Short mmCIF file of C-alpha atoms (C1' of nucleotides) in Angstrom, two decimals:
data_model
loop_
_atom_site.label_atom_id
_atom_site.label_comp_id
_atom_site.label_asym_id
_atom_site.label_seq_id
_atom_site.Cartn_x
_atom_site.Cartn_y
_atom_site.Cartn_z
CA MET A 13 88.65 87.20 84.17
CA THR A 14 85.45 88.41 84.29
CA ARG A 15 83.69 88.70 81.35
CA ARG A 16 81.91 91.80 80.53
CA ARG A 17 79.00 93.08 79.49
CA PHE A 18 77.97 95.81 76.97
CA GLY A 19 74.96 98.18 76.29
CA ALA A 20 72.36 98.26 72.85
CA GLU A 21 73.02 100.38 70.84
CA ASP A 22 68.65 101.64 70.82
CA SER A 23 69.67 102.78 74.70
CA GLN A 24 68.26 105.92 75.82
CA THR A 25 71.25 106.21 77.65
CA ARG A 26 74.05 105.65 75.42
CA ARG A 27 72.11 107.86 73.07
CA ALA A 28 72.24 110.77 76.48
CA LEU A 29 76.00 109.84 76.75
CA LEU A 30 77.00 110.35 72.88
CA ASP A 31 74.66 113.52 73.13
CA ALA A 32 76.77 115.03 76.41
CA ALA A 33 80.10 114.22 74.63
CA ALA A 34 79.58 116.29 71.72
CA GLN A 35 77.87 118.98 74.18
CA ILE A 36 81.34 119.16 76.07
CA MET A 37 83.11 118.24 72.99
CA LEU A 38 81.37 121.43 71.27
CA GLU A 39 81.79 124.22 74.05
CA GLU A 40 85.14 122.98 75.60
CA GLY A 41 87.15 120.86 73.08
CA TYR A 42 87.57 117.27 72.72
CA ALA A 43 89.93 116.85 75.69
CA ALA A 44 87.25 117.72 77.50
CA ALA A 45 85.24 115.14 77.33
CA THR A 46 86.49 112.59 79.57
CA SER A 47 84.63 109.42 81.05
CA ARG A 48 83.58 112.01 84.31
CA ARG A 49 82.61 114.90 82.73
CA VAL A 50 80.08 113.09 80.31
CA ALA A 51 79.08 111.20 82.78
CA ALA A 52 78.04 113.64 85.06
CA ARG A 53 75.90 116.07 82.05
CA ALA A 54 74.21 112.87 81.04
CA GLY A 55 73.34 112.52 84.25
CA VAL A 56 74.87 109.19 85.15
CA LYS A 57 77.85 107.90 87.07
CA PRO A 58 81.16 107.07 85.39
CA ALA A 59 81.03 103.62 85.44
CA LEU A 60 78.37 103.47 83.41
CA VAL A 61 80.61 105.28 80.63
CA HIS A 62 82.56 102.36 80.31
CA TYR A 63 79.48 100.21 80.48
CA TYR A 64 78.44 101.31 77.16
CA PHE A 65 81.61 101.67 75.65
CA ARG A 66 85.01 99.90 76.15
CA THR A 67 87.10 102.75 75.99
CA MET A 68 86.78 106.43 75.43
CA ASP A 69 88.18 106.03 71.91
CA ASP A 70 85.09 103.22 71.76
CA LEU A 71 83.01 106.48 72.70
CA TYR A 72 84.64 108.74 70.61
CA LEU A 73 84.82 106.55 67.92
CA ALA A 74 81.16 106.14 68.44
CA LEU A 75 79.97 110.22 68.17
CA PHE A 76 81.95 110.28 65.32
CA ARG A 77 80.15 107.76 63.33
CA ARG A 78 76.72 109.03 64.37
CA GLY A 79 77.93 112.44 62.95
CA ALA A 80 79.87 111.07 59.96
CA GLU A 81 76.47 109.11 58.69
CA ALA A 82 74.42 112.15 59.52
CA ASN A 83 76.14 114.36 57.78
CA LEU A 84 76.13 111.99 54.40
CA ARG A 85 72.88 111.36 54.39
CA ARG A 86 72.90 115.91 54.20
CA GLN A 87 74.79 115.83 51.83
CA GLU A 88 72.61 113.61 50.03
CA LYS A 89 69.99 115.80 50.24
CA ALA A 90 71.77 118.93 49.40
CA LEU A 91 73.32 117.18 45.86
CA ALA A 92 69.04 116.18 44.97
CA ALA A 93 67.71 119.10 46.25
CA ASP A 94 67.07 122.19 43.55
CA ARG A 95 69.39 124.13 43.75
CA PRO A 96 72.78 121.68 44.69
CA LEU A 97 75.95 124.07 44.75
CA GLN A 98 73.98 126.60 46.39
CA HIS A 99 73.43 123.59 49.15
CA LEU A 100 76.75 122.26 49.07
CA TRP A 101 78.15 125.83 49.84
CA GLU A 102 76.08 125.94 52.63
CA PHE A 103 76.52 122.74 54.06
CA GLY A 104 80.19 123.67 55.51
CA ASN A 105 78.43 126.97 57.48
CA ASP A 106 76.72 124.67 59.81
CA PRO A 107 78.38 125.97 62.80
CA ASP A 108 77.96 123.22 65.30
CA SER A 109 79.37 120.55 62.59
CA THR A 110 81.84 122.02 61.04
CA ALA A 111 83.23 122.93 64.60
CA LEU A 112 82.76 119.10 65.73
CA MET A 113 84.53 118.58 62.77
CA ALA A 114 87.56 120.37 63.58
CA GLU A 115 87.40 118.54 66.92
CA PHE A 116 88.21 115.22 65.54
CA ILE A 117 90.67 116.04 63.06
CA ALA A 118 92.55 117.33 66.11
CA LEU A 119 92.02 114.06 67.69
CA ALA A 120 93.26 112.16 64.86
CA ASN A 121 96.42 113.50 65.32
CA HIS A 122 97.61 111.34 68.06
CA ARG A 123 94.40 108.65 68.00
CA LYS A 124 95.56 105.52 65.16
CA THR A 125 91.33 104.86 64.85
CA ILE A 126 90.36 107.82 64.73
CA LYS A 127 92.25 109.04 62.16
CA ALA A 128 91.95 105.81 60.21
CA GLU A 129 87.86 105.78 60.94
CA LEU A 130 88.08 110.02 59.96
CA LEU A 131 89.87 109.52 56.25
CA ALA A 132 88.41 106.69 55.23
CA TYR A 133 84.34 109.30 55.76
CA ALA A 134 86.62 112.08 54.37
CA GLU A 135 87.30 110.14 51.20
CA ARG A 136 84.05 108.38 50.96
CA PHE A 137 82.29 112.46 51.27
CA ARG A 138 84.75 113.80 48.69
CA THR A 139 84.49 111.12 46.20
CA ILE A 140 80.48 111.49 46.24
CA GLN A 141 80.63 115.25 45.91
CA ILE A 142 83.41 115.40 42.94
CA LYS A 143 80.92 112.99 40.95
CA ALA A 144 77.91 114.94 41.72
CA VAL A 145 79.64 118.62 41.33
CA THR A 146 80.91 116.40 38.07
CA GLU A 147 77.35 115.86 36.59
CA LEU A 148 75.84 119.06 37.52
CA LEU A 149 78.81 120.97 36.27
CA ASN A 150 78.38 119.22 32.42
CA ARG A 151 74.71 119.36 32.37
CA TYR A 152 75.35 123.67 33.75
CA GLY A 153 77.74 123.67 30.27
CA VAL A 154 79.90 124.45 32.02
CA ASP A 155 83.59 124.68 30.28
CA THR A 156 85.29 121.68 32.47
CA THR A 157 88.61 121.90 31.18
CA ALA A 158 89.53 125.33 32.08
CA PHE A 159 87.64 124.06 35.47
CA HIS A 160 87.99 120.77 36.69
CA PRO A 161 85.55 119.49 38.44
CA ALA A 162 87.43 118.54 41.32
CA ALA A 163 88.94 121.60 41.69
CA ALA A 164 85.57 123.25 42.06
CA THR A 165 84.73 121.31 44.62
CA VAL A 166 87.38 121.54 46.99
CA ILE A 167 87.79 125.19 46.59
CA LEU A 168 83.56 125.47 47.54
CA THR A 169 84.06 123.78 50.55
CA SER A 170 87.16 124.76 51.30
CA ILE A 171 86.53 128.18 51.48
CA SER A 172 83.09 127.37 53.43
CA ARG A 173 84.67 125.35 56.46
CA ILE A 174 87.71 128.60 56.76
CA LEU A 175 84.70 130.91 57.36
CA ALA A 176 82.88 128.44 59.69
CA ILE A 177 86.62 127.64 61.54
CA GLU A 178 87.35 131.41 61.79
CA VAL A 179 83.61 132.52 62.40
CA GLY A 180 83.60 130.39 65.98
CA LEU A 181 87.06 132.60 67.04
CA GLY A 182 85.58 135.47 66.34
CA LEU A 183 87.44 136.50 63.00
CA THR A 184 85.24 138.08 60.45
CA ALA A 185 87.30 140.17 58.27
CA GLY A 186 87.05 139.46 54.45
CA HIS A 187 84.16 137.35 55.12
CA ALA A 188 81.42 139.67 53.76
CA GLU A 189 83.78 140.22 50.61
CA THR A 190 84.09 136.14 50.21
CA ILE A 191 80.33 135.53 50.58
CA GLU A 192 79.92 138.02 48.41
CA LEU A 193 81.90 137.10 45.35
CA VAL A 194 81.35 133.08 46.33
CA GLU A 195 77.31 133.73 46.26
CA ARG A 196 77.78 135.92 42.84
CA PHE A 197 79.48 132.82 40.97
CA LEU A 198 77.43 130.86 42.42
CA HIS A 199 74.55 132.61 40.85
CA GLY A 200 76.13 132.54 37.87
CA ILE A 201 76.12 128.91 36.61
CA GLU A 202 73.14 127.94 38.80
CA PRO A 203 70.34 130.99 38.89
CA PRO A 204 68.32 131.12 42.00
CA ARG A 205 64.24 130.38 40.71
CA THR A 206 63.01 133.69 41.28
CA GLY A 207 59.59 133.67 43.35
CA ASP A 208 60.25 129.95 44.49
CA ALA A 209 59.50 129.95 48.01
CA ASP A 210 61.40 126.55 48.95
CA ALA A 211 64.75 127.57 47.03
CA PRO A 212 67.12 127.81 49.55
CA THR A 213 67.14 131.63 51.06
CA ASP A 214 69.46 134.10 48.96
CA ASP A 215 70.50 136.20 51.98
CA HIS A 216 72.82 133.68 53.38
CA PRO A 217 73.41 135.32 57.22
CA THR A 218 76.64 137.06 56.49
CA ALA A 219 79.43 137.33 59.08
CA GLU A 220 78.22 140.13 61.42
CA ASP A 221 74.66 137.61 61.08
CA ARG A 222 76.29 135.35 63.32
CA PRO A 223 77.21 135.60 66.69
CA THR A 224 80.99 136.05 67.25
CA ALA A 225 81.79 133.18 70.29
CA ARG A 226 80.54 129.64 69.73
CA GLY A 227 80.18 127.83 73.21
CA PRO A 228 78.21 129.29 76.16
CA ALA A 229 81.15 127.60 78.76
CA GLU A 230 84.53 129.57 79.03
CA ARG A 231 87.12 127.48 81.31
CA GLU A 232 87.04 128.59 84.99
CA MET B 14 103.61 132.77 100.64
CA THR B 15 107.61 131.39 99.15
CA ARG B 16 108.54 134.23 96.81
CA ARG B 17 108.52 131.44 93.35
CA ARG B 18 111.46 132.81 90.52
CA PHE B 19 110.98 133.08 87.19
CA GLY B 20 113.51 131.87 83.93
CA ALA B 21 114.88 134.37 81.78
CA GLU B 22 113.99 135.01 78.08
CA ASP B 23 116.50 133.61 76.28
CA SER B 24 117.93 130.93 78.44
CA GLN B 25 118.94 127.91 76.22
CA THR B 26 116.94 125.08 78.88
CA ARG B 27 113.76 127.26 77.91
CA ARG B 28 114.24 127.10 74.47
CA ALA B 29 114.64 123.25 74.46
CA LEU B 30 111.80 123.34 76.55
CA LEU B 31 109.23 125.09 73.91
CA ASP B 32 111.04 123.25 71.03
CA ALA B 33 110.14 119.86 72.87
CA ALA B 34 106.93 121.11 73.41
CA ALA B 35 106.14 122.37 69.39
CA GLN B 36 107.54 118.81 68.43
CA ILE B 37 104.35 117.00 70.93
CA MET B 38 101.99 119.04 69.91
CA LEU B 39 102.49 118.51 66.25
CA GLU B 40 103.08 114.23 67.03
CA GLU B 41 100.26 114.03 69.52
CA GLY B 42 98.49 117.05 69.07
CA TYR B 43 98.08 119.54 72.39
CA ALA B 44 96.64 117.18 74.67
CA ALA B 45 99.85 115.38 74.31
CA ALA B 46 102.39 118.53 75.33
CA THR B 47 101.83 117.69 79.22
CA SER B 48 104.45 119.69 81.93
CA ARG B 49 105.66 115.97 82.73
CA ARG B 50 106.31 114.91 78.79
CA VAL B 51 107.54 117.62 77.61
CA ALA B 52 110.62 117.88 80.36
CA ALA B 53 111.23 114.25 79.47
CA ARG B 54 111.43 114.88 75.46
CA ALA B 55 114.01 118.07 76.44
CA GLY B 56 116.00 115.92 79.36
CA VAL B 57 115.32 117.73 82.53
CA LYS B 58 112.72 117.36 85.08
CA PRO B 59 108.93 118.03 85.32
CA ALA B 60 109.63 120.72 88.05
CA LEU B 61 111.72 123.23 85.85
CA VAL B 62 108.76 123.34 83.18
CA HIS B 63 107.27 125.33 86.29
CA TYR B 64 110.13 127.55 86.73
CA TYR B 65 110.53 129.11 83.40
CA PHE B 66 106.51 128.74 83.00
CA ARG B 67 104.49 129.54 86.03
CA THR B 68 101.47 127.64 84.81
CA MET B 69 101.27 124.72 81.02
CA ASP B 70 99.17 128.25 79.86
CA ASP B 71 101.65 130.33 80.30
CA LEU B 72 104.16 127.28 78.60
CA TYR B 73 101.31 126.78 75.56
CA LEU B 74 101.41 130.91 74.83
CA ALA B 75 105.09 131.56 75.04
CA LEU B 76 105.08 129.30 72.08
CA PHE B 77 101.97 130.64 70.52
CA ARG B 78 103.78 134.05 70.40
CA ARG B 79 107.36 133.06 68.97
CA GLY B 80 105.65 130.75 66.04
CA ALA B 81 103.68 133.97 65.45
CA GLU B 82 105.97 136.46 65.20
CA ALA B 83 107.84 133.86 62.94
CA ASN B 84 105.29 134.10 60.79
CA LEU B 85 104.50 137.51 60.78
CA ARG B 86 108.07 138.19 59.39
CA ARG B 87 107.76 134.98 57.50
CA GLN B 88 104.70 137.42 55.83
CA GLU B 89 106.10 139.77 55.35
CA LYS B 90 109.45 138.68 53.69
CA ALA B 91 106.42 137.13 51.06
CA LEU B 92 104.95 140.05 50.40
CA ALA B 93 107.79 141.91 49.77
CA ALA B 94 109.65 139.25 47.23
CA ASP B 95 108.84 138.68 43.59
CA ARG B 96 106.10 136.82 43.22
CA PRO B 97 104.05 137.66 46.32
CA LEU B 98 100.82 135.98 46.02
CA GLN B 99 102.66 132.76 44.43
CA HIS B 100 104.05 133.43 47.93
CA LEU B 101 101.54 134.31 49.55
CA TRP B 102 99.83 130.89 48.31
CA GLU B 103 102.90 128.61 49.21
CA PHE B 104 103.42 129.93 52.13
CA GLY B 105 99.80 128.14 53.94
CA ASN B 106 101.25 125.21 52.00
CA ASP B 107 104.14 124.76 55.40
CA PRO B 108 102.89 121.76 56.96
CA ASP B 109 104.70 122.70 60.00
CA SER B 110 103.55 125.81 61.11
CA THR B 111 99.51 124.95 59.69
CA ALA B 112 99.37 121.31 61.69
CA LEU B 113 100.16 123.75 64.64
CA MET B 114 98.43 125.97 64.16
CA ALA B 115 96.09 124.26 63.57
CA GLU B 116 96.51 122.80 67.07
CA PHE B 117 96.80 126.19 68.97
CA ILE B 118 92.83 126.94 67.47
CA ALA B 119 91.87 123.60 69.10
CA LEU B 120 93.43 124.54 72.11
CA ALA B 121 91.65 127.92 71.84
CA ASN B 122 88.29 126.41 71.93
CA HIS B 123 88.61 126.01 76.25
CA ARG B 124 91.46 127.87 76.81
CA LYS B 125 90.02 131.69 77.37
CA THR B 126 93.30 132.99 77.24
CA ILE B 127 95.24 131.34 74.01
CA LYS B 128 91.47 131.94 71.98
CA ALA B 129 92.32 135.95 72.60
CA GLU B 130 95.91 135.90 71.94
CA LEU B 131 94.56 133.62 68.99
CA LEU B 132 92.08 135.90 67.14
CA ALA B 133 94.02 139.30 67.95
CA TYR B 134 97.24 137.03 66.54
CA ALA B 135 94.94 136.39 63.08
CA GLU B 136 93.31 139.90 62.67
CA ARG B 137 96.76 141.62 62.83
CA PHE B 138 97.96 138.72 60.05
CA ARG B 139 94.75 139.13 58.41
CA THR B 140 94.66 142.69 58.29
CA ILE B 141 98.19 142.92 56.62
CA GLN B 142 97.59 140.62 53.82
CA ILE B 143 94.81 142.21 52.87
CA LYS B 144 96.24 145.43 52.72
CA ALA B 145 99.40 144.16 50.32
CA VAL B 146 96.87 142.29 48.33
CA THR B 147 94.52 145.03 47.59
CA GLU B 148 97.62 147.25 46.63
CA LEU B 149 98.94 144.24 44.40
CA LEU B 150 96.12 143.62 42.43
CA ASN B 151 95.59 147.16 41.25
CA ARG B 152 99.04 147.09 40.37
CA TYR B 153 98.44 144.48 38.27
CA GLY B 154 95.89 145.88 36.64
CA VAL B 155 92.73 143.65 38.01
CA ASP B 156 89.68 144.27 38.32
CA THR B 157 88.82 145.06 42.24
CA THR B 158 84.81 145.76 41.65
CA ALA B 159 84.54 142.17 40.73
CA PHE B 160 87.01 140.67 42.38
CA HIS B 161 87.68 142.29 45.49
CA PRO B 162 90.95 142.17 47.40
CA ALA B 163 89.32 140.74 50.99
CA ALA B 164 87.54 138.54 49.25
CA ALA B 165 91.00 136.75 47.19
CA THR B 166 92.58 137.32 50.04
CA VAL B 167 90.05 134.72 52.21
CA ILE B 168 89.85 131.67 49.85
CA LEU B 169 93.52 132.40 48.43
CA THR B 170 94.71 130.99 52.49
CA SER B 171 91.69 128.88 53.18
CA ILE B 172 92.62 126.90 49.94
CA SER B 173 95.97 126.54 50.76
CA ARG B 174 95.36 125.90 55.04
CA ILE B 175 92.63 123.01 54.40
CA LEU B 176 94.88 121.59 51.73
CA ALA B 177 97.52 121.10 54.10
CA ILE B 178 95.59 119.64 57.25
CA GLU B 179 94.50 117.26 54.46
CA VAL B 180 97.30 115.98 53.41
CA GLY B 181 98.17 116.05 57.14
CA LEU B 182 95.33 113.64 57.44
CA GLY B 183 96.34 111.08 54.17
CA LEU B 184 93.15 113.18 52.44
CA THR B 185 94.58 114.39 48.77
CA ALA B 186 91.49 113.58 46.37
CA GLY B 187 91.33 116.13 44.18
CA HIS B 188 94.12 118.25 45.27
CA ALA B 189 96.36 117.92 42.12
CA GLU B 190 93.24 119.64 40.20
CA THR B 191 92.69 122.19 42.83
CA ILE B 192 96.71 123.29 42.70
CA GLU B 193 96.80 123.63 38.98
CA LEU B 194 94.12 125.92 38.63
CA VAL B 195 94.86 128.03 40.72
CA GLU B 196 97.95 128.28 39.85
CA ARG B 197 96.94 128.53 36.55
CA PHE B 198 94.92 131.62 37.70
CA LEU B 199 97.77 133.78 39.74
CA HIS B 200 100.20 132.41 36.13
CA GLY B 201 97.55 134.78 34.42
CA ILE B 202 98.05 137.67 36.88
CA GLU B 203 101.29 137.41 38.10
CA PRO B 204 103.00 135.69 35.31
CA PRO B 205 106.02 134.26 36.00
CA ARG B 206 109.82 136.07 35.36
CA THR B 207 111.43 133.26 32.95
CA GLY B 208 115.27 132.77 33.81
CA ASP B 209 115.21 134.12 36.69
CA ALA B 210 116.48 131.86 39.21
CA ASP B 211 115.47 133.60 42.13
CA ALA B 212 112.05 132.83 41.37
CA PRO B 213 109.68 131.24 43.33
CA THR B 214 109.32 127.23 41.39
CA ASP B 215 107.26 126.65 38.97
CA ASP B 216 107.30 123.13 39.58
CA HIS B 217 104.95 123.40 42.80
CA PRO B 218 104.68 120.40 44.59
CA THR B 219 101.83 118.86 43.62
CA ALA B 220 100.08 115.96 46.59
CA GLU B 221 101.63 113.29 44.92
CA ASP B 222 105.12 114.77 45.80
CA ARG B 223 104.55 115.32 49.47
CA PRO B 224 104.73 112.41 51.89
CA THR B 225 101.45 111.39 53.28
CA ALA B 226 102.67 111.89 56.80
CA ARG B 227 103.72 114.63 58.55
CA GLY B 228 106.17 114.52 61.79
CA PRO B 229 109.01 112.90 61.35
CA ALA B 230 109.81 110.69 64.41
CA GLU B 231 107.02 108.57 65.79
CA ARG B 232 106.95 107.91 69.61
CA GLU B 233 108.84 105.86 70.44
"C1'" DG C 9 71.03 98.86 84.11
"C1'" DT C 10 72.70 101.54 87.00
"C1'" DC C 11 75.04 102.05 91.56
"C1'" DT C 12 79.54 101.84 95.22
"C1'" DA C 13 83.88 101.30 95.44
"C1'" DT C 14 88.42 101.12 94.53
"C1'" DA C 15 93.42 100.54 91.85
"C1'" DC C 16 95.90 102.77 89.36
"C1'" DT C 17 98.29 105.94 86.41
"C1'" DT C 18 99.35 110.49 85.30
"C1'" DC C 19 98.20 115.40 85.90
"C1'" DG C 20 99.32 120.75 87.10
"C1'" DA C 21 102.10 122.54 90.94
"C1'" DT C 22 105.39 123.32 95.13
"C1'" DA C 23 108.11 123.42 98.62
"C1'" DG C 24 112.89 122.92 99.33
"C1'" DA C 25 117.42 120.68 98.99
"C1'" DC C 26 121.81 120.87 96.36
"C1'" DG D 10 118.89 126.75 87.76
"C1'" DT D 11 118.16 121.85 88.61
"C1'" DC D 12 117.06 119.10 91.45
"C1'" DT D 13 113.93 115.22 94.97
"C1'" DA D 14 110.04 114.58 97.12
"C1'" DT D 15 105.41 115.49 97.58
"C1'" DC D 16 100.60 117.16 97.48
"C1'" DG D 17 95.68 117.15 96.21
"C1'" DA D 18 92.63 116.69 92.17
"C1'" DA D 19 91.29 114.16 88.13
"C1'" DG D 20 92.03 110.81 84.54
"C1'" DT D 21 90.40 105.53 82.86
"C1'" DA D 22 89.06 101.38 84.12
"C1'" DT D 23 86.87 97.48 86.40
"C1'" DA D 24 84.57 94.51 89.64
"C1'" DG D 25 81.17 93.09 92.01
"C1'" DA D 26 76.33 94.88 95.04
"C1'" DC D 27 71.31 96.00 93.54
#
DNA sequence: GTCTATACTTCGATAGAC
DNA sequence: GTCTATCGAAGTATAGAC
């Protein structure tokens, strides 16, 4: 058989293909991110996709890893910042990364390699979170026997993620009340430093401020 | 053009096709629920799919509606039961309906008709929930100025749903602690009647008790 | 690195026989 | 109501010219 070649990691075209795939997945779902359409969006021919990525699974995996690494770095920064809990709460509210993650969860449902990768990442992510929150709550003097740090972590990120998903769908009933309650709670154990310009903004965007629809292109 | 015919609502074959589609979506994701494979699983020929459902979108829509109606009836019963909050909490823990819903959310991302239907259903669902929880908290004497019923509803169902999704993925870190905290909280405002055989079970299945994989049958 | 050309598969959907 | 047969479109992937 003929020896196949594969493109370098730092290629400009490779990056363009990953960007194109991410955009399509966000706008139309993972099923729409086919080799032909990814190539078209990146402005190249379909064969190039298979030059840089042997299979479509390889492309999905590469895209996932790129986002996962970025997320881990983002979280690391958030946890080291001024008000870590507030940052952790806002973290899951990023619509794009949350929506992309939802697509990968759906993908994982029937792609073994994606599922394994997703699980490994999620566990790593959560372990870091729980460790950081544990130290934080102790430092804040919260009674962690009644309010376990692991539970706090799961609850905070769960709410954050569901809200993001629902906003993407156009559902906002109960959101304002939820955000108000969570932020009041957070302020109670992690008070914002008043008059600190670098602190995270207090007027967290409410559901009403956000666009109701996420992607531009619906299906024709 | 030739006049097309369509099968009756109460057909046995129609039901078999919907069941087959649901199974495939659960086990391998919505993208795998193609006309050919749904037909094969139902034991009929692909053309029959288009006899009962004009397009695949029609099939997805019919499947969604069937599940949505069942969910609404289930919730109605749960809210009228002995310990409504506990039931509401356990409701989202049903792995199958939660996983199916996740698939439809992904589907909605690039199918306009699904998205509209999903949104309408979700709003209806949540409105009923919030209304019921509002009455409940008032009856229980909870201070609803500090703890808004809408927020309580969103938070409880969010946690429930994320846990179900994560269990499907194989991620359980922090689950036991979360379940413990939520149930302790619920017991505080809605105490279980001791010695009542009909009351919901107290030993709620923890993450460890649940199977790590969701679907029964893998692909042959 | 990027292209053309192509092989092979699977998809959705329809027409028309039975 | 269910089938066979078939269409055109779109998918993944590869070989080989440039």
